[in-house]
XYZ file of C-alpha atoms in Angstrom:
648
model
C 39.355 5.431 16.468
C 40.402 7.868 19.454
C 37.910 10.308 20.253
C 38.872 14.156 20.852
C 37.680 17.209 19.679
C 39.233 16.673 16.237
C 37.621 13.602 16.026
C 34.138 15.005 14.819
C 35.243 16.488 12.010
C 36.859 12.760 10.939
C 34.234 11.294 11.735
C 31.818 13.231 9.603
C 34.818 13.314 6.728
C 35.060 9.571 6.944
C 31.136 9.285 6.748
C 30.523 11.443 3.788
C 32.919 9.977 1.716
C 31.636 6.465 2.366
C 28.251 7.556 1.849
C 29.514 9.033 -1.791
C 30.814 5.581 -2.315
C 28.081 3.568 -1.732
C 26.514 5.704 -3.998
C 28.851 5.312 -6.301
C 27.789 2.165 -8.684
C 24.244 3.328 -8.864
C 24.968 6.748 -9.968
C 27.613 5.391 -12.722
C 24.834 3.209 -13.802
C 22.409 5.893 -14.466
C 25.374 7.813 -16.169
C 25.892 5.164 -18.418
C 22.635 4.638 -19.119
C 22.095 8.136 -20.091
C 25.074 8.258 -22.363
C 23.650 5.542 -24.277
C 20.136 6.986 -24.997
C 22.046 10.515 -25.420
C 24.481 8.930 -27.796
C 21.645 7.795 -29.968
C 19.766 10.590 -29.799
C 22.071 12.707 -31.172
C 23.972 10.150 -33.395
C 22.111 11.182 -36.308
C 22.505 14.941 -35.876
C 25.477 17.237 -37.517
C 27.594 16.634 -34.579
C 30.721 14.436 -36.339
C 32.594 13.883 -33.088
C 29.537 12.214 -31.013
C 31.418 9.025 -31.222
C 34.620 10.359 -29.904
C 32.429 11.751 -26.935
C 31.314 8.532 -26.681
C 34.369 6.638 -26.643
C 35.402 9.373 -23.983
C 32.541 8.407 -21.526
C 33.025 5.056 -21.750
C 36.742 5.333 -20.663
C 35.764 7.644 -18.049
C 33.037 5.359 -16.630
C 35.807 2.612 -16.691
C 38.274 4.782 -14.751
C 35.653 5.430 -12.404
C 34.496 1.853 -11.847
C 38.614 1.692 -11.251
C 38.350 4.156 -8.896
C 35.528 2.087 -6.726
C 37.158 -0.887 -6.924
C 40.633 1.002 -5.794
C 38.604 2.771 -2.448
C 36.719 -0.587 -1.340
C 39.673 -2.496 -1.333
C 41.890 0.102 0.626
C 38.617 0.372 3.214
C 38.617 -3.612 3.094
C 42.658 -3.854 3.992
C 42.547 -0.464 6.246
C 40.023 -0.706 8.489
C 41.684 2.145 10.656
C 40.871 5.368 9.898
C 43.667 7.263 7.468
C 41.856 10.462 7.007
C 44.142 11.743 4.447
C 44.196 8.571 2.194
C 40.481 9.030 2.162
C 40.751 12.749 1.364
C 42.902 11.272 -1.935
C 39.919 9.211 -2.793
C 37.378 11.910 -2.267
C 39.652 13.987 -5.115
C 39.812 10.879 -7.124
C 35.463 10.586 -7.040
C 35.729 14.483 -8.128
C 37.740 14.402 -10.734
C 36.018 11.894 -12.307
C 32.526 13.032 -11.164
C 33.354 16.784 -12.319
C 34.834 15.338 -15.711
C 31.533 13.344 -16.687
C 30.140 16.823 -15.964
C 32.358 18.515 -18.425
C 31.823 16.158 -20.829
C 28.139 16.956 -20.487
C 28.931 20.496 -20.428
C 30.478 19.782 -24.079
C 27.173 17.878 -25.149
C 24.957 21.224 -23.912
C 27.468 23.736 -25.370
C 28.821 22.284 -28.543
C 25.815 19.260 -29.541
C 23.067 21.127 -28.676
C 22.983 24.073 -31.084
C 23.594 21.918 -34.215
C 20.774 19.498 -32.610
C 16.750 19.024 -34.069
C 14.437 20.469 -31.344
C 13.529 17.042 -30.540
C 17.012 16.096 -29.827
C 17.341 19.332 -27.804
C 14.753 18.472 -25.573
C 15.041 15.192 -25.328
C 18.973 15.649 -23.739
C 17.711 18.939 -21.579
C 15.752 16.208 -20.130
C 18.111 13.534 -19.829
C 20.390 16.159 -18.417
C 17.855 17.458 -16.132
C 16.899 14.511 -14.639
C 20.215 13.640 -13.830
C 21.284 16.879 -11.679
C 17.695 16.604 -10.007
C 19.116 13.078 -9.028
C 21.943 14.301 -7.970
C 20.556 16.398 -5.211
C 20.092 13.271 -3.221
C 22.927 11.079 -4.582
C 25.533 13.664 -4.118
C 24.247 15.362 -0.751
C 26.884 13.685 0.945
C 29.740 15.703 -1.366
C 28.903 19.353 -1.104
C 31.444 20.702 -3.059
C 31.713 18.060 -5.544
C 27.824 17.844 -5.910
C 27.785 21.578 -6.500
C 30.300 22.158 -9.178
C 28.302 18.428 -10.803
C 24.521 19.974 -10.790
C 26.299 23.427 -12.194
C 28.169 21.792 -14.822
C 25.235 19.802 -15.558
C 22.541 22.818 -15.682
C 24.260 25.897 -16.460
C 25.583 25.233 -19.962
C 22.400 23.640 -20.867
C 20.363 27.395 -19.939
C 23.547 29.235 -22.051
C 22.907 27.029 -24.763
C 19.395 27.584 -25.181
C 20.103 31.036 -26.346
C 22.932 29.536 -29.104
C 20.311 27.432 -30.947
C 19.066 28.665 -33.938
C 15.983 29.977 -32.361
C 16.584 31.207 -29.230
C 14.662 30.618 -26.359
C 15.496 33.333 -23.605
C 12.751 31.976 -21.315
C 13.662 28.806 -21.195
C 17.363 30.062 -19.932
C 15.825 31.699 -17.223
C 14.060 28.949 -15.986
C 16.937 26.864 -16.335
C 19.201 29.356 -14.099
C 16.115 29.330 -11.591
C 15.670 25.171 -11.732
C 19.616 25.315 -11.112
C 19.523 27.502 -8.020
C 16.604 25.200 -6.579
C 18.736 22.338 -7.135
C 21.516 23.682 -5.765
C 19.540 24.834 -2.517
C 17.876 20.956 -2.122
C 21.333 19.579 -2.775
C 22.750 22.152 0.227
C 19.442 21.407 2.562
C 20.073 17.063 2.148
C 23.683 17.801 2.578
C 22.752 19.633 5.934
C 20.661 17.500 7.168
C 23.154 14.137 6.273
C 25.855 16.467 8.143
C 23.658 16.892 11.321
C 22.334 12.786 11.176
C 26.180 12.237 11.419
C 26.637 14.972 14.432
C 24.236 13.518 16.445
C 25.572 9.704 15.854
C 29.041 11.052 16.665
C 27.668 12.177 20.023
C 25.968 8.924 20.449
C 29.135 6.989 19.890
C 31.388 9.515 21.484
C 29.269 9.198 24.937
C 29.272 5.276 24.184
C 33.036 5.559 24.035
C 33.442 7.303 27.206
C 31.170 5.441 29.589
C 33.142 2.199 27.932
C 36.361 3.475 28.694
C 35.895 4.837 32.122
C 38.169 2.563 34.439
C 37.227 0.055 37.609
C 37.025 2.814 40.343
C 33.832 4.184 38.688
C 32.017 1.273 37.584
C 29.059 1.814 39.303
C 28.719 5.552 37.708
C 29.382 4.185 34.391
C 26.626 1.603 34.761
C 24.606 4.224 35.558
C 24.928 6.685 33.003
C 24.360 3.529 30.411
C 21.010 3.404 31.670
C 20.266 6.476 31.270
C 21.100 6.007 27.699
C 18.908 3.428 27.856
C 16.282 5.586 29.299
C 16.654 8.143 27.077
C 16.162 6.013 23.880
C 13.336 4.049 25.436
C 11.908 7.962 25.650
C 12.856 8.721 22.486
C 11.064 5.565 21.117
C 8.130 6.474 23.357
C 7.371 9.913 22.524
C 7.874 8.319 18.662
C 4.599 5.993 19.352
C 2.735 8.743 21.331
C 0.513 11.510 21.068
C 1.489 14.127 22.532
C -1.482 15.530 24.308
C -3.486 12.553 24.617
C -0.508 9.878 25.907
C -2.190 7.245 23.663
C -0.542 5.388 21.242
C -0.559 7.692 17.798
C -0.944 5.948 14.350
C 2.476 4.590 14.250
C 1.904 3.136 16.987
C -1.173 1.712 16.733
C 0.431 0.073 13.524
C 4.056 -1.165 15.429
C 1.689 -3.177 17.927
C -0.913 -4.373 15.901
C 1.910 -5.613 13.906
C 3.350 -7.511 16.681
C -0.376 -8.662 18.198
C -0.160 -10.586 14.753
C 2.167 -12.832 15.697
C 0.128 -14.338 18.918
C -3.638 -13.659 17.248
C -4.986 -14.560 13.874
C -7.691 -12.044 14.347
C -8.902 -8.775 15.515
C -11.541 -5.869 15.304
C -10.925 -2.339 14.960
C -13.218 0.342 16.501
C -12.944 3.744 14.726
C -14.326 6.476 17.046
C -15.698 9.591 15.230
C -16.560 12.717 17.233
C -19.507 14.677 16.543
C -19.781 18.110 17.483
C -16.635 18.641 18.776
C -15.019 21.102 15.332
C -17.628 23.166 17.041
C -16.317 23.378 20.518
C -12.384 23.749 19.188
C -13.454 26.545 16.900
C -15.863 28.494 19.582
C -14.501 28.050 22.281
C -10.324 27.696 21.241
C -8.248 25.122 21.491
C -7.464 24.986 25.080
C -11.104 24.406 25.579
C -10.919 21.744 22.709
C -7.857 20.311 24.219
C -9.459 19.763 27.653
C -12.469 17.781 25.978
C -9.925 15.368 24.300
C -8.227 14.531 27.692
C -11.753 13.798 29.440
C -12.396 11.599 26.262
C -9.138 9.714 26.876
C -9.632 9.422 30.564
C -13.328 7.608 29.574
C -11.662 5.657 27.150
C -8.755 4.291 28.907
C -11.496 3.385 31.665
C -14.163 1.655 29.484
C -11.728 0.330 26.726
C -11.059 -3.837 27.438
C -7.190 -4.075 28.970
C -6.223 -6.619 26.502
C -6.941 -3.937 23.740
C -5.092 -0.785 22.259
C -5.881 2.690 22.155
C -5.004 5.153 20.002
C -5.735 8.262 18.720
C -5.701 8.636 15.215
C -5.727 12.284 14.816
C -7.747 15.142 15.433
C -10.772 14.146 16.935
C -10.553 10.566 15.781
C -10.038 7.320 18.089
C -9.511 3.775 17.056
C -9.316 0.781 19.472
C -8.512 -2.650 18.589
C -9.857 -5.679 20.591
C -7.732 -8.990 19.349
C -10.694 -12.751 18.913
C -14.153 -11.968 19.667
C -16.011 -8.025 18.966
C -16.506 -5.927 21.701
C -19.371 -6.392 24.223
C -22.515 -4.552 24.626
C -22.087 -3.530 27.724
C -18.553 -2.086 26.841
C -19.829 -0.396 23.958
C -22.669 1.184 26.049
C -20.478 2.334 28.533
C -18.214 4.037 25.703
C -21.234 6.004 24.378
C -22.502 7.050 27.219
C -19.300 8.139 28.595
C -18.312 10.196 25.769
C -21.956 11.495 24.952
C -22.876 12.749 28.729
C -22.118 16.410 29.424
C -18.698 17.744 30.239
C -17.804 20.706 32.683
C -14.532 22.431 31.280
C -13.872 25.950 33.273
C -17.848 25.814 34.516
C -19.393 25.424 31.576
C -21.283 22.522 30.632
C -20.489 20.940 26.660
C -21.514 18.127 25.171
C -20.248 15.200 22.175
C -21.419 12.539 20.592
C -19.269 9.641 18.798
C -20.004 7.895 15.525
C -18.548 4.228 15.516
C -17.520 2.147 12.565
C -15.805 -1.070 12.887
C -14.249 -3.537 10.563
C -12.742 -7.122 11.456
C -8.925 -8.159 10.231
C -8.871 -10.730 8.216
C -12.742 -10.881 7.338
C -13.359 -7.315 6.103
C -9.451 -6.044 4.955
C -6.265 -8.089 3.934
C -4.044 -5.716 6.135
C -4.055 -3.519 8.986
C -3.994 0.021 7.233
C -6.882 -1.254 4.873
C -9.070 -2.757 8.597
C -8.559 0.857 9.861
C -9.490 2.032 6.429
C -12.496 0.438 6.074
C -13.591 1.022 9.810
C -13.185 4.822 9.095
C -15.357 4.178 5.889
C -18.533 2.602 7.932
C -17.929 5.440 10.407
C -18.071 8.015 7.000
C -21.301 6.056 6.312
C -23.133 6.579 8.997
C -22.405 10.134 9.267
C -23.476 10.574 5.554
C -26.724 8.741 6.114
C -27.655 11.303 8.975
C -26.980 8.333 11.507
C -24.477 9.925 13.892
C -24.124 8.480 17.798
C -24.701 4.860 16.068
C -22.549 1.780 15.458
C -21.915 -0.062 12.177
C -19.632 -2.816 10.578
C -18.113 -2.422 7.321
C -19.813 -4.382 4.823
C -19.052 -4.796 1.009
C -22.339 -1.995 0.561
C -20.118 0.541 1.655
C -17.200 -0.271 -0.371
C -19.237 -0.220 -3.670
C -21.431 2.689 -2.604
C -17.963 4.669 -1.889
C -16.824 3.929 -5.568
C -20.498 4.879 -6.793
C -19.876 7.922 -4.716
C -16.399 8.255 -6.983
C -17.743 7.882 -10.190
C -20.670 10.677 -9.739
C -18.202 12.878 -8.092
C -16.015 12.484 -11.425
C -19.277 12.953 -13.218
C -20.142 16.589 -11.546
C -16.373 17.718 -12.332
C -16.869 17.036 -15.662
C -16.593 20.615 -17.860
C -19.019 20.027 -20.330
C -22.154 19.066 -17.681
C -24.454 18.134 -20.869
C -22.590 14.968 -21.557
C -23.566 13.321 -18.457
C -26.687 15.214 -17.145
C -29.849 16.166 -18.712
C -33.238 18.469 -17.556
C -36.806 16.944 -18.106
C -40.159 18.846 -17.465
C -43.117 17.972 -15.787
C -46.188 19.836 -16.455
C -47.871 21.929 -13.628
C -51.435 22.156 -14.490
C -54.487 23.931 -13.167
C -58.517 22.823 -12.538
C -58.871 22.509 -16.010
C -55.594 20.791 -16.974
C -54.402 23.456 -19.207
C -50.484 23.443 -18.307
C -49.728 26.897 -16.395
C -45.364 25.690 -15.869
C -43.131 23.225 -15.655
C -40.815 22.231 -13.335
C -37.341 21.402 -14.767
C -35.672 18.358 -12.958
C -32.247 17.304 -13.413
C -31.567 13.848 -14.444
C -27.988 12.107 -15.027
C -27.359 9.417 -17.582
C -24.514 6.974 -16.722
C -25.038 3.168 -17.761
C -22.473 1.827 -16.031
C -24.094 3.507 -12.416
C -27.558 1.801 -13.216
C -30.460 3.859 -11.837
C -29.392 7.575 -9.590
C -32.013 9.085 -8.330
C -31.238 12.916 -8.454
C -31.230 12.937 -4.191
C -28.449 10.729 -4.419
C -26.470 13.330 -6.758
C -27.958 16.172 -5.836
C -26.448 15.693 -2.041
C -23.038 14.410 -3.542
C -22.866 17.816 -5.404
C -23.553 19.789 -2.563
C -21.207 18.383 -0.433
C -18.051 18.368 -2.576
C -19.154 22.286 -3.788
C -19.891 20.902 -7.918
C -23.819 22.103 -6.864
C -23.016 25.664 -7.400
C -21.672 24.866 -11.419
C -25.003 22.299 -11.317
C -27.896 24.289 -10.395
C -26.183 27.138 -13.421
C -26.172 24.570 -16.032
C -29.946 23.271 -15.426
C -31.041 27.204 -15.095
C -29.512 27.932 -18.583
C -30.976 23.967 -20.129
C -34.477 25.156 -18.428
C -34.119 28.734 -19.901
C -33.203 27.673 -23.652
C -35.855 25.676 -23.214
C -38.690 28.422 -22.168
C -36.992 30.109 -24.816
C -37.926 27.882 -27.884
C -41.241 27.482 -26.042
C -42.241 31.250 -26.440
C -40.974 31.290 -29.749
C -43.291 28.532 -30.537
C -46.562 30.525 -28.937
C -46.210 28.921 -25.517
C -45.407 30.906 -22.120
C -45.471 28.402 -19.191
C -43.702 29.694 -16.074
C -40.702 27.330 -15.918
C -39.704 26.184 -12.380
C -36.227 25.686 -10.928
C -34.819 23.629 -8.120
C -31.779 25.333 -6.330
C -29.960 24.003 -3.176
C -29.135 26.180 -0.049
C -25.603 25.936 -0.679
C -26.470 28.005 -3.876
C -28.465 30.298 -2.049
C -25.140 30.901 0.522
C -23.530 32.564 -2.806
C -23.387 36.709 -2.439
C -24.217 36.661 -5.793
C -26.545 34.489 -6.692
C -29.275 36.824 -7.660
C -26.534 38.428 -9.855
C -25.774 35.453 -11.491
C -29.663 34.578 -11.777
C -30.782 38.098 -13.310
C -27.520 37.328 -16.160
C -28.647 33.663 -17.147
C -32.021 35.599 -17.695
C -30.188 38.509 -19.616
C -28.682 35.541 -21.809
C -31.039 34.411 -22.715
C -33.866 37.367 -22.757
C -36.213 36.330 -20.605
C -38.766 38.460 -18.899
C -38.225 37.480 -14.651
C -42.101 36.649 -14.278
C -41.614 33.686 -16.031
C -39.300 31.862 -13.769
C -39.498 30.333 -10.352
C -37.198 29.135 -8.121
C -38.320 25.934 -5.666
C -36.621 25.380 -2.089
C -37.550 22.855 0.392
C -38.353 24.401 3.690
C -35.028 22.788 4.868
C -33.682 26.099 4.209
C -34.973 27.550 7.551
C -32.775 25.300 9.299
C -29.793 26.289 7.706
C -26.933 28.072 9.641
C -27.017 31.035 7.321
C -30.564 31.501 6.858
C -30.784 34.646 7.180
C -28.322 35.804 4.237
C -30.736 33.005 2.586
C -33.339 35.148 3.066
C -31.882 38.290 1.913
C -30.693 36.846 -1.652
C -34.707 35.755 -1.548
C -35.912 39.071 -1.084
C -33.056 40.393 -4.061
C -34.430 37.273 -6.203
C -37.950 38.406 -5.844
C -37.419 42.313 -6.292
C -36.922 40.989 -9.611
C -39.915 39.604 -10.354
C -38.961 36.172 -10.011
C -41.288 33.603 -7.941
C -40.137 31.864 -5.377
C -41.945 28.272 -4.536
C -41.738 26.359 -1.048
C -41.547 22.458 -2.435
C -42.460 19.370 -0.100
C -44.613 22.024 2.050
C -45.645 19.863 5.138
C -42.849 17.835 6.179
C -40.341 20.380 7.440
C -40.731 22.848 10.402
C -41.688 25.907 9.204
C -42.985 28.619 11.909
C -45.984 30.674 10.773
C -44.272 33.566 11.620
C -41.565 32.982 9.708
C -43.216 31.801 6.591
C -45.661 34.965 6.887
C -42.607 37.000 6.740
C -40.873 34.745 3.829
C -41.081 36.157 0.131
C -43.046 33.383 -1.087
C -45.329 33.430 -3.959
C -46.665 29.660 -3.706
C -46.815 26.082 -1.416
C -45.997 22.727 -2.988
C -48.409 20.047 -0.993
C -45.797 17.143 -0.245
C -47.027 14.038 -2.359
C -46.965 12.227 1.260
C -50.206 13.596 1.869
C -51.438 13.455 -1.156
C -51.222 9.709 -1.038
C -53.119 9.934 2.378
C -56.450 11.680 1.318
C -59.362 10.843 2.701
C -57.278 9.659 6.114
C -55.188 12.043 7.865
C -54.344 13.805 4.771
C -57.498 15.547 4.167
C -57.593 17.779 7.819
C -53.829 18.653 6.583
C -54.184 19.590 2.938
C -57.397 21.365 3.914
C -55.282 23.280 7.015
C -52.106 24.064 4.169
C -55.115 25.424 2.050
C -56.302 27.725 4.860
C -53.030 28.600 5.442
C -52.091 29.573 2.620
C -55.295 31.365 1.207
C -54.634 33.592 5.295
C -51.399 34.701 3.637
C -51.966 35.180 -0.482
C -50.193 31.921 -1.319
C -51.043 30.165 -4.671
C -51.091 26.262 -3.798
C -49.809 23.135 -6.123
C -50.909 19.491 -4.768
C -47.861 17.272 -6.100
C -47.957 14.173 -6.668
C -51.313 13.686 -8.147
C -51.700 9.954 -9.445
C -55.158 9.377 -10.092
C -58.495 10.549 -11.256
C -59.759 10.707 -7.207
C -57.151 12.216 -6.210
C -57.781 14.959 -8.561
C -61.358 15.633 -7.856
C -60.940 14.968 -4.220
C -58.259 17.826 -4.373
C -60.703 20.060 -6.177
C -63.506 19.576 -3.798
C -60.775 20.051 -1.053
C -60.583 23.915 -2.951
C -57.247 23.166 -4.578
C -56.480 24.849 -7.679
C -53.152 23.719 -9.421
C -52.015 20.034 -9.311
C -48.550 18.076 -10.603
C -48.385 14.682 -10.876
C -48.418 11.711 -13.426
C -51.421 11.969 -14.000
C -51.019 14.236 -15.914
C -47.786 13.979 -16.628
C -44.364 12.390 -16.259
C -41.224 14.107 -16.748
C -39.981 14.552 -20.199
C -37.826 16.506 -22.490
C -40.539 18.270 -24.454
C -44.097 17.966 -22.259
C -45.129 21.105 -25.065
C -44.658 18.829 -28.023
C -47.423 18.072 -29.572
């Protein structure tokens, strides 16, 4: 075909309506097929001429098929362009494409009202899914597609409000599912239209560099290689990240793909940043972006030439070493590279990098699932508190992931009860009269074996379910305290809550209503925190919803006293009421436990604490304790956990 500046418009013409047929079959398939189910849907209905309709689409969809066979053959003996015998078999695909849609438009109008409300929905559906199809199908045709997905959608709203009952609603958000459909069938059409633009201008500049005659030769030559170049740019910046120039996931995929064919193995290195989500958001992205490049530059340098580089996204790397694991040396170099300080703009900063790594085919059966699973031993180490270490992906990590799942689809359960459940241990004092309890939350699920309530206590708090888990074992441990007073018995009952609860605005709201609920007086509840707390990020809101918690009347215990970092200035300043001896050192007496139980005593008698030695096993231990001056004690004992300790 001769190019000139008609010839875009023919070419486009000439595209579209070979895209429509190619279309063609598949969509008279799916017309037929949804005939038939429509057909007996409504064949036992009051509608008497459904088998004249019937008949009618079946000639139709014959016709049609006609039609096909008719344009293939004249593309097959005219393979030069006749724009205006195509234009004739564009109006043929219409006519027959906008008279299946009035013969639908005869189903909605006519059928529908006389139809059960089964058969009514069933054929809005049939219907439905047919012009949503046609967005795609037909976005080649945009007039023809249009008037289709109208004739389609239109009578089917109008007819809602001719049925017997009629449902106004439903019309409206049939008009509103027709204008979406019409809008995606006008955005695929646009974007089919500009595809074809842009291979026009492809071909057109093809044409003329072909056609250009001896005397320029050598320009012509030329400008085809900067075709060339341009594509092999194109291609480039396709497999590239942007601001790092290494290969981006694509990529890394395309040329692992093709390192298959000369290597039956390889391992993959997945490279997780730590700290860095602190940089970009303190100091911007620029900043951020700076760090990244530095990280490259060290990378490029450290990372084995017969590997590949990528970066995966964000502030994730992967490299992929083909035969033998990366050496020691190598690896050293790329921790110590990426974890030494950085000066960007004078200031000094400083990253660390996690490292998982998987081998293809021992530990995955395809590339995505090596990087996968590389990116999971990476996860693992971060989760165990190991960051700025290496680990390979073993089978542990697969099944601790899906033991990860199941508790995570545990906590998001509604009704918490049918999974979890609170026992009580007794808190007793000198004389072993029970002065509380401490309500601990236990989770029953056979099919996970034994979970210890660290391992779903921390799952909770990560994914955000600790907030609707710490409520639900304050309300089980105040029903509880409730029966207990109405049987005589007033133990203070003791409840675990999380920092991430203690982040919440109004969580001493939401503590003094669960006690409203269930009327309970505030001095007979306490709320135990490790003295993690004082670590956290936010600890001084923490404090504040403290002080609100205790202006209530509620006490507030320090568990596992001993093994964190608490200041004495700081804990002299804390609202606390009483210190929980870690068992550790309980198990220790008479060794280094004794000058440390007997300095927490000291301490705590300095600044009106109440003390409680947990984790009290044996008879010794007990009157060691007491000798030691300690007054309250926890422990099996006299003890263990149960649903009723008060029973008697």
């Amino acid at each position: 075909m001769a190019f000139s500046p008609n010839s875009n418009n023919s070419f486009i013409e000439e595209n579209l309506i070979a895209l429509v047929y190619k279309n063609h079959l598949g969509m008279l398939a799916v017309n037929s097929f949804a005939t038939l189910v429509v057909f007996w849907i409504l064949r036992s209905s009051p509608v008497t001429w459904i088998n004249s309709w019937g008949l009618a689409f079946f000639i139709l969809m014959l016709l049609r098929f006609m039609c096909e066979i008719g344009y293939r053959t004249h593309k097959r003996l005219n393979p030069t362009i006749n724009l205006k015998a195509l234009l004739r078999w564009r109006f043929a695909f219409r006519v027959g494409l906008w008279s299946s849609g009035a013969l639908w438009a005869v189903i909605a109008i006519a059928a529908l009202p006389h139809a059960t409300d089964t058969q009514v929905l069933s054929t809005i559906l049939i219907i439905s899914a047919q012009a949503s199809g046609a967005t795609a199908v037909l976005a080649p045709d945009k007039i023809g597609g249009r008037v289709y997905i109208t004739s389609l959608l239109l009578p089917c709203s109008v007819s809602l409000l001719l049925i017997s009952t009629p449902l106004p609603f439903l019309t409206f958000l049939g008009c509103i599912f027709l204008i979406v459909m019409l809008i995606s069938h006008a955005n695929n059409h646009r974007l089919i239209e500009g595809s074809l633009k842009l291979t026009f201008q492809n071909e057109n500049l093809l044409h003329h560099l072909q056609s250009q005659n001896a005397e320029i030769l050598a320009l012509n030559s030329e400008l085809e290689g900067r075709v060339k170049e341009r594509t092999a740019a194109l291609e480039h910046m396709a497999s590239r990240d942007n601001l790092t120039c290494l290969l981006n996931r694509s990529g890394l995929i395309n040329q692992l793909t093709s390192m298959l064919s000369h290597t039956k193995s390889f391992h993959v290195y997945f490279l997780d940043l730590d700290k860095f989500k602190q940089i970009n958001d303190s100091k911007g992205h620029e900043v951020g972006d700076k760090v990244l490049k530095h990280i490259t530059k060290n990378l490029s340098e450290n990372v084995p030439s017969s590997g590949l580089l990528a970066r995966w996204g964000g502030d994730e790397f992967v490299f992929c070493l083909p035969g033998e694991q990366c050496k020691d040396q190598v690896l050293h170099l790329i921790f110590s590279g990426i974890s030494s300080p950085i000066e960007i703009d004078n200031e000094m900063m400083q990253v660390g990098v996690t490292i998982g790594y998987a081998v293809y085919p021992d530990d995955a059966e395809t590339i995505n699932d090596a990087i996968g699973a590389a990116d999971l031993a990476a996860t693992e180490l971060k989760k165990q508190g190991r960051r700025g270490e290496l680990l390979r992906f073993n089978k542990n990590i697969a099944v601790s992931l899906e033991r990860r799942t199941l508790i995570t689809e545990l906590l998001s359960h509604k009704d918490l009860g049918e999974h979890f459940y609170v026992e009580y241990q007794p808190i007793v004092d000198s004389q072993q009269n029970i002065i509380a309890l401490e309500a601990l939350c236990r989770i029953n699920a056979p099919t996970l074996g034994s979970v210890t309530p660290d391992e779903f206590i921390a799952i909770a708090e990560e994914n955000g379910k600790i907030h609707e888990l710490g409520k639900w074992v304050l309300n089980e441990a105040c029903r509880y305290l409730t029966s207990q007073i109405s049987a005589g018995n007033s133990p203070i009952m003791s409840v675990n809550v999380s920092p991430i609860q203690m982040k919440n605005p109004r969580f001493s709201i939401e503590i003094k209503e669960v006690l409203d609920k269930h009327h309970l007086p505030s001095h007979l509840i306490a709320l135990e925190m490790t003295e993690s707390f004082l670590e956290h990020e936010e600890v001084d809101g923490i404090i504040d919803r403290l002080n609100q918690i205790v202006e209530q009347g509620i006490h507030i215990y320090i568990d596992d006293f001993g093994t964190g970092y608490s200041s004495l200035s700081r804990l002299r300043d804390l609202p606390v009421h009483t210190l929980k001896i870690d068992r550790y050192f309980i198990a220790s007496l008479e060794d280094e436990g004794d000058e440390l139980v007997d300095s927490i005593l000291y301490l705590a008698n300095k600044f009106g604490l109440d003390v409680i030695a947990e984790g009290v096993e044996t008879d010794a231990q007990f009157v060691h304790l007491q000798k030691l001056g300690c007054q309250n004690f926890q422990g099996f004992l006299f003890g263990r956990p149960t649903p009723d300790p008060l029973q008697h």
